Coordinates of C-alpha atoms in Angstrom, one line a residue:
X1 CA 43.4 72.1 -24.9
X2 CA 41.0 73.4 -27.7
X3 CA 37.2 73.1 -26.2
X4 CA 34.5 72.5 -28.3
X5 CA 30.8 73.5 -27.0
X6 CA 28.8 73.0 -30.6
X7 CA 26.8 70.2 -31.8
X8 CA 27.1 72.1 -35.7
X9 CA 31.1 72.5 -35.1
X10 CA 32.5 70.9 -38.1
X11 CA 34.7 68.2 -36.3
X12 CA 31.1 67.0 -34.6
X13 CA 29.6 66.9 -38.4
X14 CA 32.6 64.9 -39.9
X15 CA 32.2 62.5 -36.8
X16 CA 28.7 62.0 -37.4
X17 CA 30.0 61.5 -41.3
X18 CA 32.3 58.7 -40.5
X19 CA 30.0 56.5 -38.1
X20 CA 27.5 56.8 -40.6
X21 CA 29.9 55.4 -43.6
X22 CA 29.7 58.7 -45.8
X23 CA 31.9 57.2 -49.2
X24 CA 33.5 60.5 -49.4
X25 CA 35.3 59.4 -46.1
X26 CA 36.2 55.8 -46.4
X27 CA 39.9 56.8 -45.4
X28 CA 38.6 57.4 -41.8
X29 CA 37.4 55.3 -39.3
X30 CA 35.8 56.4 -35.8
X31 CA 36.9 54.7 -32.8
X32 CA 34.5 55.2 -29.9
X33 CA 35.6 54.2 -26.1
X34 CA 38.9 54.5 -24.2
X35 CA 39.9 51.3 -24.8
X36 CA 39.3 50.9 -28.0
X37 CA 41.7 54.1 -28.5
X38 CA 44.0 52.4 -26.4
X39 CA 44.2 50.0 -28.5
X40 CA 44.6 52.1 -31.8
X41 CA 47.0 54.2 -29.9
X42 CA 49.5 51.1 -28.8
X43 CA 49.3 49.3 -32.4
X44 CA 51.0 52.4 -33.9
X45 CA 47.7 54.0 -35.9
X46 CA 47.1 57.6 -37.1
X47 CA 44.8 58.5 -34.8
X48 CA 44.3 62.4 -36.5
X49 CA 41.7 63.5 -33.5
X50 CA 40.4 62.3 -30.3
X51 CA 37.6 64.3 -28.3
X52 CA 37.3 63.9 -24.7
X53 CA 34.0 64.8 -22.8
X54 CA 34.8 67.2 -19.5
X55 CA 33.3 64.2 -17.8
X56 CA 35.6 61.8 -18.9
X57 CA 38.6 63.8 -18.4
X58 CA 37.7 65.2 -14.9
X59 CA 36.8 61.8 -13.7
X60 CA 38.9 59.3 -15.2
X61 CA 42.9 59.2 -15.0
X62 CA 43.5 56.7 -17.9
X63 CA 41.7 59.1 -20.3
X64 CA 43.5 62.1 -18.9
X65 CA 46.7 60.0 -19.6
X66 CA 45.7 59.0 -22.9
X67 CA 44.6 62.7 -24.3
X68 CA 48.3 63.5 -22.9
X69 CA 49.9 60.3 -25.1
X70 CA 48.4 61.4 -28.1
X71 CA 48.7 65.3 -28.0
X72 CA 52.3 64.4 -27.7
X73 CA 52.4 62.8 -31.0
X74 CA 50.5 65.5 -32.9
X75 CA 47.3 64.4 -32.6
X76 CA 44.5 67.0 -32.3
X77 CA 42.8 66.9 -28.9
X78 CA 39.5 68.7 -27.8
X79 CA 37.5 69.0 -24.9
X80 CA 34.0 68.7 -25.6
X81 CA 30.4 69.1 -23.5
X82 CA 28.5 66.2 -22.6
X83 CA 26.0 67.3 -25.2
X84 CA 28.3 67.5 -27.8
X85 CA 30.0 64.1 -26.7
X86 CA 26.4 62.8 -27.2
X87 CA 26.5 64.6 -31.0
X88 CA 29.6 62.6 -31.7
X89 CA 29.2 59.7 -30.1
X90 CA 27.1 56.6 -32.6
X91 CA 26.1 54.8 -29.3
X92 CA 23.2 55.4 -26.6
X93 CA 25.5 55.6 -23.7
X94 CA 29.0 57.1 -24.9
X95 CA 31.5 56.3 -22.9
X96 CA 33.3 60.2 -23.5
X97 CA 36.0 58.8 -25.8
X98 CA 35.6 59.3 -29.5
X99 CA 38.2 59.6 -31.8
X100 CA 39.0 59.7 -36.0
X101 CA 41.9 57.8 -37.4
X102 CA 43.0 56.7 -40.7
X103 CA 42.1 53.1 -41.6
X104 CA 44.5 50.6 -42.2
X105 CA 45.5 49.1 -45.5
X106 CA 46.0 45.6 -46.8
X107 CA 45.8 44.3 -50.1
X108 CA 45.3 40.9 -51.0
X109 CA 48.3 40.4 -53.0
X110 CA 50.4 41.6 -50.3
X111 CA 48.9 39.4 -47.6
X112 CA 48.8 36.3 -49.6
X113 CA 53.1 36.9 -50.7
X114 CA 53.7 37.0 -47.0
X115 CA 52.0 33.3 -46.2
X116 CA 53.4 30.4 -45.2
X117 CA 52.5 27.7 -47.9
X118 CA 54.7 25.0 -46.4
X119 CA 57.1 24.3 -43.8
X120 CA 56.5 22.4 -40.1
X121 CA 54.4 20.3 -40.0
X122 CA 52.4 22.4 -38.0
X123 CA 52.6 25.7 -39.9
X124 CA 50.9 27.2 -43.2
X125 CA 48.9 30.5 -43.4
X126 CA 45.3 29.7 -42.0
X127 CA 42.9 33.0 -43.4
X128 CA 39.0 33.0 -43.0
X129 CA 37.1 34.3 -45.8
X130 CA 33.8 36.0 -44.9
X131 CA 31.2 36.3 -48.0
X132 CA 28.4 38.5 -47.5
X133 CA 28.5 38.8 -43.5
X134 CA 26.3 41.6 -43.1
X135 CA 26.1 42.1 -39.3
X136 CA 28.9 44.6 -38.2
X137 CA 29.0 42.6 -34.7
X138 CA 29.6 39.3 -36.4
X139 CA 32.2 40.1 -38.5
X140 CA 34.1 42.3 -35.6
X141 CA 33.7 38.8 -33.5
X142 CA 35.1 36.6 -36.3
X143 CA 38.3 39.3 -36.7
X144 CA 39.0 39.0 -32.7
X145 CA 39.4 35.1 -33.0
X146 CA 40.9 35.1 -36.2
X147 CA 43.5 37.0 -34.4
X148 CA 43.0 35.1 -30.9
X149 CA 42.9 31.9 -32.8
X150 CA 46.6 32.5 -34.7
X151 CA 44.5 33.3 -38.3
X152 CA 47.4 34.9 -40.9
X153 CA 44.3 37.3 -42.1
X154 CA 40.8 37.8 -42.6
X155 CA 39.2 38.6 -45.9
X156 CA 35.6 40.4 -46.1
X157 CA 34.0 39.5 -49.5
X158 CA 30.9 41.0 -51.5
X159 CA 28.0 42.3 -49.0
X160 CA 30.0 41.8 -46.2
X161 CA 29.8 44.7 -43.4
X162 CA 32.9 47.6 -43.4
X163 CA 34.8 45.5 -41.2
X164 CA 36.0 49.1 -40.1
X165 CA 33.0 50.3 -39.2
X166 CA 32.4 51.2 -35.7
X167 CA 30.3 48.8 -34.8
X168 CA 32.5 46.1 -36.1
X169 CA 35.5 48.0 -35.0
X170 CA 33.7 47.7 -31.0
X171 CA 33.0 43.6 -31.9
X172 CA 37.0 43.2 -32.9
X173 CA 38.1 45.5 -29.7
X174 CA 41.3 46.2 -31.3
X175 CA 42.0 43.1 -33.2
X176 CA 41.2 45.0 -36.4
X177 CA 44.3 47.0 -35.7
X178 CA 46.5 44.6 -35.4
X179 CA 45.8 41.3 -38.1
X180 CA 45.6 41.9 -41.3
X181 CA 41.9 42.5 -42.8
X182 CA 41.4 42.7 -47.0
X183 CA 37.8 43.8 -48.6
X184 CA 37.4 42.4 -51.6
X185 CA 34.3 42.7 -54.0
X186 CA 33.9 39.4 -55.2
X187 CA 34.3 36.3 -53.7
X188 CA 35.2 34.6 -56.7
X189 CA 38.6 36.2 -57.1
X190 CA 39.6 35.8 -53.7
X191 CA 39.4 32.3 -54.1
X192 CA 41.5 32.3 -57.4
X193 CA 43.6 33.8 -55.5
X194 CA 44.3 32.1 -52.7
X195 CA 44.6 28.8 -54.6
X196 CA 47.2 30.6 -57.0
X197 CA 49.0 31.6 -53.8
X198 CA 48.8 27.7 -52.8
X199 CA 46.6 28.2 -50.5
X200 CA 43.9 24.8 -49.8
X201 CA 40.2 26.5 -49.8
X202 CA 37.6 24.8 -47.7
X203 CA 34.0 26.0 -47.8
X204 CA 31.3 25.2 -44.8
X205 CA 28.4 23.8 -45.4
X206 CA 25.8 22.2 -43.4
X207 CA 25.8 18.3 -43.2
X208 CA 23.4 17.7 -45.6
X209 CA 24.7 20.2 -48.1
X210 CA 28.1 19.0 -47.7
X211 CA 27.3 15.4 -48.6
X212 CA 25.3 16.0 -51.3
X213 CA 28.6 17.2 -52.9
X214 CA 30.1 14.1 -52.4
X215 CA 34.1 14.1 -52.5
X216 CA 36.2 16.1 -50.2
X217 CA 33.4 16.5 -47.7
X218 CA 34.5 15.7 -43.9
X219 CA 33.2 16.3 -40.6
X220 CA 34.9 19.5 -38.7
X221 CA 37.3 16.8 -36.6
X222 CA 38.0 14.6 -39.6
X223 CA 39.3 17.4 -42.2
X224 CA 42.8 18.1 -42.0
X225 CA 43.3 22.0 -41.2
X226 CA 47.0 22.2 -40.9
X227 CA 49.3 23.6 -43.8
X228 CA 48.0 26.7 -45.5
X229 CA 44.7 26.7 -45.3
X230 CA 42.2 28.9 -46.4
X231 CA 38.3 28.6 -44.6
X232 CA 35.5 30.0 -46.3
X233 CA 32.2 31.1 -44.4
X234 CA 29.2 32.4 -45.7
X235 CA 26.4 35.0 -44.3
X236 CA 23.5 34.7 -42.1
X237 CA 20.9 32.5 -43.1
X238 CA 21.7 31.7 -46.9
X239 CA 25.3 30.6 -46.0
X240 CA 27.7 30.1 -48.8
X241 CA 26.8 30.5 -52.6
X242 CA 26.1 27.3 -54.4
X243 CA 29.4 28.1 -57.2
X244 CA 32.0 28.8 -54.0
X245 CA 30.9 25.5 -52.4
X246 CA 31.4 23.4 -55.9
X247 CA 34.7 25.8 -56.6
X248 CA 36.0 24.6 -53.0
X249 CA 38.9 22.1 -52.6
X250 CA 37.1 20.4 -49.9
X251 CA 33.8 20.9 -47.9
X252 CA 33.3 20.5 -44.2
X253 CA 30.3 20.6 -41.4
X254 CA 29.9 21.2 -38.1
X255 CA 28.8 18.2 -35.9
X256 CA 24.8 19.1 -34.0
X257 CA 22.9 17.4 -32.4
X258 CA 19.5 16.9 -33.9
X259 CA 17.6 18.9 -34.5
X260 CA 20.0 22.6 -34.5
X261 CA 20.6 23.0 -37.8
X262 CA 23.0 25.5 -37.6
X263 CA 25.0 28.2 -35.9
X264 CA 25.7 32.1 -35.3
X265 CA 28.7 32.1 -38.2
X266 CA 30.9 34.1 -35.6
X267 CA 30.2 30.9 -33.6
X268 CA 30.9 28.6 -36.4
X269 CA 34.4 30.8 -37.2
X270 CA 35.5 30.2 -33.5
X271 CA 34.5 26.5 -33.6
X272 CA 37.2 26.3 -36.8
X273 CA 39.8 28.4 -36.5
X274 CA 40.3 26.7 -32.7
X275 CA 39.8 23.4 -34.0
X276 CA 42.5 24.3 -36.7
X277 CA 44.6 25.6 -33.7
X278 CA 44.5 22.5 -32.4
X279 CA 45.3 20.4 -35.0
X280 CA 48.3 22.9 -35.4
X281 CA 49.7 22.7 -32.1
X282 CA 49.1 18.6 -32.2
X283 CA 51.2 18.3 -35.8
X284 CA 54.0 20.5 -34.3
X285 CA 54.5 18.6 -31.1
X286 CA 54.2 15.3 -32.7
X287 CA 57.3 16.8 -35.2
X288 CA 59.5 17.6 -31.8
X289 CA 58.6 14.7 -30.6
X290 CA 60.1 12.5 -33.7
X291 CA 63.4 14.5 -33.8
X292 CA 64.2 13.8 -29.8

């Protein structure tokens, strides 16, 4: 196994590159912890180099088993110092598993020909839009339940964090790997877009907001979220913008008690996309029910 005992090697600069989101290497992603290689490793990515520090390898057998996995499939696997680990590493306290891999890619067009429009009674594509999430941990949280919660996609719209970023990559743990995540520039045109595709847009708001806009406005447990579905959430603090909320096909709000205004929007996405579950699950078993 090649060692590497240099903070100025080049594989520790282009490490250092990546985590910091250099544009000239948007086609890389770093992945930093065992598991989060794992994860990469099992969901069939093109993980190009992992580095292992001699701590890690002498003391743990998972990581020995892993560097073994992915040497075997042509990946490029180095031994590196705890110092140089440290060089590599974007967190405080690395873990001695760092690797680069190319990032997957999913266009919008794509995703959107591939969802479920109609059908059970039960079914339909449900995606959650993200406009301008800037916090890397939020938007990694919101892609785990997307995926946890049975979401067909997630798309990441104008100042939205790199939702392959490593810190976001850390807050998915994985889930980025596996369910389909788009980064569009404008919000605007992935709304177009998904009501081309057939797919119903509904925008959050909070309770006040949302009534002021009249029709198609509905408490979280009174809007229907079954059929394709589309649910649009926007950054910390300012929320959505005023022309996606009026562009919407229907508004809806979280129930609070008095006086929280609000929530954390990876909060808010969990509260929705498991309330859509819900409603999902209900619709189908009523359906079975009515053909026994």
């Amino acid at each position: 196994m090649e060692t590497i005992a240099s903070r100025k090697n080049p594989l520790v600069l282009l490490a250092r590159r990546v985590a910091e989101g250099d544009p000239q290497e948007r086609g890389r992603m770093l992945l930093d912890g065992l598991h989060l290689v794992q994860e990469a490793r099992a969901a069939g990515l093109a993980v190009q180099t992992a580095a292992f520090s001699t701590r890690a390898l002498a003391a743990d057998d998972e990581a020995r088993k892993l560097a073994t996995s992915l040497g075997n499939v042509g990946c490029r696997v180095v031994q590196v110092s705890d110092a140089v680990m440290d060089a590599m590493s974007p967190v405080s306290t690395p873990s001695g598993v760092v690797a680069l891999a190319a990032r997957p890619r999913h266009e919008l067009a794509a995703l959107l020909s591939q969802a479920q429009v109609s059908g059970s009674p039960g079914g339909g594509s449900l995606f959650c839009v993200v406009v301008d999430v800037q916090d890397p941990g939020n938007l990694g949280a919101i892609v785990r339940v997307a995926e946890a919660g049975g979401a067909a996609g997630v798309i990441a719209c104008g100042s939205s964090a790199d939702p392959f970023g490593w810190k976001a990559l850390r807050g998915a743990m994985g889930s980025a790997f596996r369910l389909p995540v788009v980064r569009e520039t404008h919000a605007r045109d992935a709304l177009l877009a998904l009501k081309q595709a057939g797919v119903r847009v509904l925008a959050t708001a909070p309770a006040d907001q949302a009534r002021a806009h009249g029709a198609g406005h509905a408490s979280l447990y009174d809007q229907p979220l079954t059929g394709a579905c589309a649910i649009l959430l926007g950054g910390e603090g300012p929320g959505l913008p005023a022309d996606l909320i009026a562009d919407a096909d229907g508004l809806l709000s979280i129930p609070m008690q008095p006086p929280v205004e609000s929530l954390n929007v990876a909060v808010s996405a969990a509260v929705i996309i498991y309330e859509a579950r819900r409603q999902r699950l209900a619709a189908g078993a009523r359906a079975v029910r009515a053909l026994a």
